[in-house]
Tab-separated table of C-alpha atoms in Angstrom:
chain	number	residue	atom	x	y	z
A	1	MET	CA	-21.468	59.799	-12.758
A	2	LYS	CA	-18.754	61.950	-14.250
A	3	ILE	CA	-15.849	60.058	-15.757
A	4	PHE	CA	-13.244	62.748	-15.161
A	5	GLN	CA	-12.419	64.954	-12.201
A	6	GLU	CA	-12.994	68.683	-12.511
A	7	GLU	CA	-9.408	69.668	-11.769
A	8	PRO	CA	-6.865	69.169	-14.572
A	9	ILE	CA	-3.542	67.491	-13.869
A	10	LEU	CA	-1.553	70.566	-14.812
A	11	LYS	CA	-3.002	73.781	-13.446
A	12	ALA	CA	-2.048	77.352	-14.285
A	13	GLY	CA	1.431	78.063	-12.987
A	14	PHE	CA	2.637	74.443	-13.153
A	15	THR	CA	6.360	73.802	-12.753
A	16	TYR	CA	8.704	72.200	-15.265
A	17	ARG	CA	9.181	69.324	-12.813
A	18	GLU	CA	5.439	68.591	-12.901
A	19	LEU	CA	5.433	68.781	-16.684
A	20	GLY	CA	8.503	66.528	-16.879
A	21	ALA	CA	6.916	63.928	-14.609
A	22	LEU	CA	3.796	63.907	-16.769
A	23	ILE	CA	5.804	63.524	-19.973
A	24	VAL	CA	7.833	60.649	-18.497
A	25	ALA	CA	4.648	58.902	-17.317
A	26	ILE	CA	2.895	59.201	-20.678
A	27	PHE	CA	5.619	59.054	-23.323
A	28	PHE	CA	8.236	56.909	-21.587
A	29	ALA	CA	6.739	54.576	-18.969
A	30	THR	CA	3.522	53.809	-20.862
A	31	PRO	CA	5.169	52.721	-24.170
A	32	ILE	CA	7.592	50.524	-22.241
A	33	LEU	CA	4.715	48.861	-20.386
A	34	ILE	CA	2.842	48.346	-23.642
A	35	ALA	CA	5.884	46.656	-25.197
A	36	PHE	CA	6.402	44.547	-22.082
A	37	SER	CA	2.714	43.554	-22.084
A	38	ILE	CA	2.902	42.452	-25.708
A	39	GLY	CA	5.983	40.388	-24.833
A	40	LEU	CA	4.186	38.709	-21.919
A	41	ILE	CA	1.237	37.733	-24.094
A	42	ARG	CA	3.553	36.422	-26.834
A	43	ILE	CA	5.556	34.263	-24.401
A	44	PHE	CA	2.324	33.033	-22.799
A	45	PHE	CA	0.988	31.694	-26.104
A	46	GLU	CA	4.410	30.302	-27.059
A	47	THR	CA	4.390	28.299	-23.819
A	48	ILE	CA	0.880	26.986	-24.511
A	49	SER	CA	1.981	25.980	-28.013
A	50	LEU	CA	5.087	24.284	-26.585
A	51	LEU	CA	2.997	22.232	-24.136
A	52	ILE	CA	0.754	21.074	-26.964
A	53	MET	CA	3.780	19.940	-28.994
A	54	VAL	CA	5.273	18.221	-25.944
A	55	ASN	CA	2.025	16.340	-25.418
A	56	LYS	CA	2.089	15.186	-29.045
A	57	GLY	CA	5.765	14.200	-28.817
A	58	GLU	CA	6.732	16.602	-31.588
A	59	LEU	CA	9.841	18.051	-29.931
A	60	LEU	CA	13.285	16.611	-29.202
A	61	PHE	CA	14.769	19.702	-27.557
A	62	LEU	CA	12.921	22.581	-25.949
A	63	LYS	CA	13.246	25.749	-23.910
A	64	GLU	CA	10.819	25.895	-21.001
A	65	ASN	CA	9.431	29.169	-19.699
A	66	GLY	CA	6.569	27.906	-17.549
A	67	GLN	CA	6.549	30.944	-15.285
A	68	SER	CA	5.046	32.902	-18.174
A	69	LEU	CA	1.671	31.284	-17.462
A	70	GLY	CA	1.601	32.921	-14.045
A	71	MET	CA	3.267	36.124	-15.192
A	72	VAL	CA	0.383	36.787	-17.579
A	73	PHE	CA	-1.467	38.293	-14.592
A	74	PHE	CA	1.104	41.105	-14.630
A	75	PHE	CA	-0.425	42.087	-17.967
A	76	ILE	CA	-3.631	43.054	-16.155
A	77	THR	CA	-1.659	45.223	-13.709
A	78	MET	CA	0.115	47.011	-16.539
A	79	ALA	CA	-3.128	47.373	-18.481
A	80	ALA	CA	-4.670	49.086	-15.430
A	81	TYR	CA	-1.767	51.563	-15.296
A	82	ILE	CA	-1.987	52.243	-19.029
A	83	PHE	CA	-5.759	52.744	-18.719
A	84	LEU	CA	-5.336	55.255	-15.891
A	85	SER	CA	-2.640	57.169	-17.778
A	86	LEU	CA	-4.719	57.746	-20.928
A	87	PRO	CA	-6.689	60.801	-19.676
A	88	ALA	CA	-3.371	62.553	-19.042
A	89	LEU	CA	-3.111	62.986	-22.798
A	90	ILE	CA	-5.905	65.578	-22.509
A	91	ASN	CA	-4.729	66.902	-19.117
A	92	LYS	CA	-7.454	65.040	-17.248
A	93	ARG	CA	-7.668	62.274	-14.652
A	94	PHE	CA	-10.417	59.740	-13.999
A	95	ASN	CA	-12.710	60.237	-11.048
A	96	LYS	CA	-11.635	58.803	-7.725
A	97	LYS	CA	-13.887	55.722	-7.906
A	98	ILE	CA	-12.461	54.637	-11.257
A	99	ILE	CA	-8.917	55.208	-9.979
A	100	PHE	CA	-9.647	53.276	-6.777
A	101	PHE	CA	-11.166	50.217	-8.448
A	102	SER	CA	-8.493	50.191	-11.178
A	103	CYS	CA	-5.747	50.270	-8.532
A	104	VAL	CA	-7.424	47.498	-6.522
A	105	PHE	CA	-7.893	45.381	-9.655
A	106	GLY	CA	-4.321	45.977	-10.787
A	107	GLY	CA	-2.926	45.354	-7.304
A	108	LEU	CA	-4.787	42.070	-6.891
A	109	SER	CA	-3.596	40.932	-10.311
A	110	LEU	CA	-0.026	41.752	-9.323
A	111	LEU	CA	-0.385	39.745	-6.109
A	112	ILE	CA	-1.928	36.791	-7.952
A	113	GLY	CA	0.883	36.937	-10.528
A	114	ILE	CA	3.561	36.889	-7.834
A	115	ILE	CA	1.932	33.820	-6.275
A	116	THR	CA	1.161	31.907	-9.477
A	117	THR	CA	4.466	32.535	-11.299
A	118	PRO	CA	6.537	29.978	-9.328
A	119	ILE	CA	3.550	27.613	-9.165
A	120	SER	CA	3.064	27.643	-12.941
A	121	SER	CA	6.796	27.100	-13.443
A	122	PHE	CA	6.715	24.035	-11.195
A	123	LEU	CA	3.604	22.609	-12.881
A	124	VAL	CA	4.988	23.060	-16.399
A	125	GLU	CA	8.320	21.484	-15.434
A	126	SER	CA	6.500	18.515	-13.879
A	127	TYR	CA	4.347	18.147	-16.988
A	128	ILE	CA	7.395	18.102	-19.270
A	129	GLU	CA	9.380	15.698	-17.097
A	130	LYS	CA	6.466	13.260	-16.860
A	131	ARG	CA	6.633	12.979	-20.630
A	132	GLY	CA	10.217	11.735	-20.484
A	133	TYR	CA	12.222	14.918	-20.973
A	134	THR	CA	15.312	15.673	-18.879
A	135	ARG	CA	16.343	19.138	-17.788
A	136	CYS	CA	19.885	19.988	-18.851
A	137	ASP	CA	21.486	22.462	-16.467
A	138	TYR	CA	24.389	22.952	-18.869
A	139	TYR	CA	22.009	24.469	-21.422
A	140	SER	CA	19.720	26.341	-19.027
A	141	GLY	CA	19.906	30.030	-18.227
A	142	ARG	CA	21.452	31.581	-15.151
A	143	GLY	CA	20.434	34.304	-12.705
A	144	PHE	CA	16.950	35.724	-12.219
A	145	ASN	CA	14.132	34.053	-14.131
A	146	PRO	CA	16.328	31.496	-15.963
A	147	MET	CA	14.896	29.634	-18.928
A	148	ASP	CA	15.290	25.888	-18.475
A	149	TYR	CA	16.324	23.681	-21.366
A	150	TYR	CA	15.124	20.094	-21.790
A	151	VAL	CA	16.362	17.217	-23.932
A	152	PHE	CA	14.441	14.080	-24.842
A	153	ASP	CA	17.426	11.904	-23.875
A	154	SER	CA	19.919	12.760	-21.109
A	155	LYS	CA	22.907	11.689	-23.242
A	156	TYR	CA	22.372	14.842	-25.316
A	157	CYS	CA	23.175	16.932	-22.246
A	158	VAL	CA	26.909	17.536	-22.694
A	159	SER	CA	28.915	19.910	-20.489
A	160	ALA	CA	31.052	21.217	-23.358
A	161	VAL	CA	27.957	22.572	-25.079
A	162	SER	CA	27.417	25.005	-22.177
A	163	VAL	CA	29.779	27.420	-23.971
A	164	LEU	CA	28.644	26.372	-27.441
A	165	LYS	CA	24.947	27.152	-27.118
A	166	SER	CA	24.971	29.690	-29.942
A	167	GLU	CA	25.972	26.855	-32.293
A	168	ALA	CA	24.041	24.038	-30.644
A	169	PHE	CA	20.617	25.636	-30.233
A	170	PRO	CA	20.092	26.387	-33.948
A	171	TRP	CA	21.134	22.811	-34.707
A	172	PHE	CA	18.657	21.512	-32.129
A	173	GLU	CA	15.933	23.551	-33.824
A	174	GLU	CA	16.805	21.919	-37.144
A	175	MET	CA	16.543	18.491	-35.539
A	176	ASN	CA	13.130	19.415	-34.107
A	177	LYS	CA	11.925	20.271	-37.605
A	178	LYS	CA	13.448	17.070	-38.939
A	179	GLY	CA	11.792	15.034	-36.196
A	180	GLU	CA	14.804	12.814	-35.555
A	181	VAL	CA	18.446	13.071	-34.487
A	182	ASP	CA	21.456	10.792	-34.729
A	183	TYR	CA	23.661	10.607	-31.632
A	184	ASP	CA	26.884	9.967	-33.569
A	185	GLU	CA	26.124	12.977	-35.750
A	186	PHE	CA	25.563	15.024	-32.591
A	187	LEU	CA	28.962	14.008	-31.185
A	188	LEU	CA	30.654	14.929	-34.467
A	189	LYS	CA	28.921	18.297	-34.373
A	190	VAL	CA	30.128	18.896	-30.813
A	191	GLU	CA	33.710	18.205	-31.872
A	192	GLN	CA	33.298	20.509	-34.860
A	193	TRP	CA	31.934	23.315	-32.662
A	194	LYS	CA	34.775	22.821	-30.200
A	195	ALA	CA	37.347	23.025	-32.981
A	196	GLU	CA	35.845	26.311	-34.177
A	197	SER	CA	35.494	27.817	-30.701
A	198	PRO	CA	38.174	29.932	-28.955
A	199	PHE	CA	37.176	28.330	-25.646
A	200	PHE	CA	38.839	25.054	-26.669
A	201	GLU	CA	41.953	26.348	-28.432
A	202	ASP	CA	44.334	24.821	-25.883
A	203	GLU	CA	42.912	21.302	-26.141
């Protein structure tokens, strides 16, 4: 079975529009998909690592991105597109059977990802909450695909910090590394951040 079709993508007398579409597909869309795929894999393993630390009780504060476990199926879809685009570098295209099965495989992976993304998010959130963590809406993201933030004790969920996250989150990371946090110290920090923030100048 021949791997490539006989006809090239660009034939004699091709138009600049055809050439432009090919260049966009190879040198613009493909690199973006590769970067996005790498990001998906990275977030996937970060989530696995986070769940392991949660199970061991090693975190006090954490960002949850459970949907990444389901979204990893999108990587297969993008990999199928990247695979099919490679022959274009030599002005070729795969034979119709390879294209068909790659499209079916990529399409099924996309469908599975769409289904499993919300499911994985729900399962990860349930897992975290069963281990005593509380979701803090003040610290969580907004809009499409928000990243939820959890605290080990609900008293650390303070509304004022919703506009002080750039100061609070690094401090939370320090406390995670330290393995302990003092509530009075936290309250003092909040007051310090408020004093330094333009959002609280009128208070």
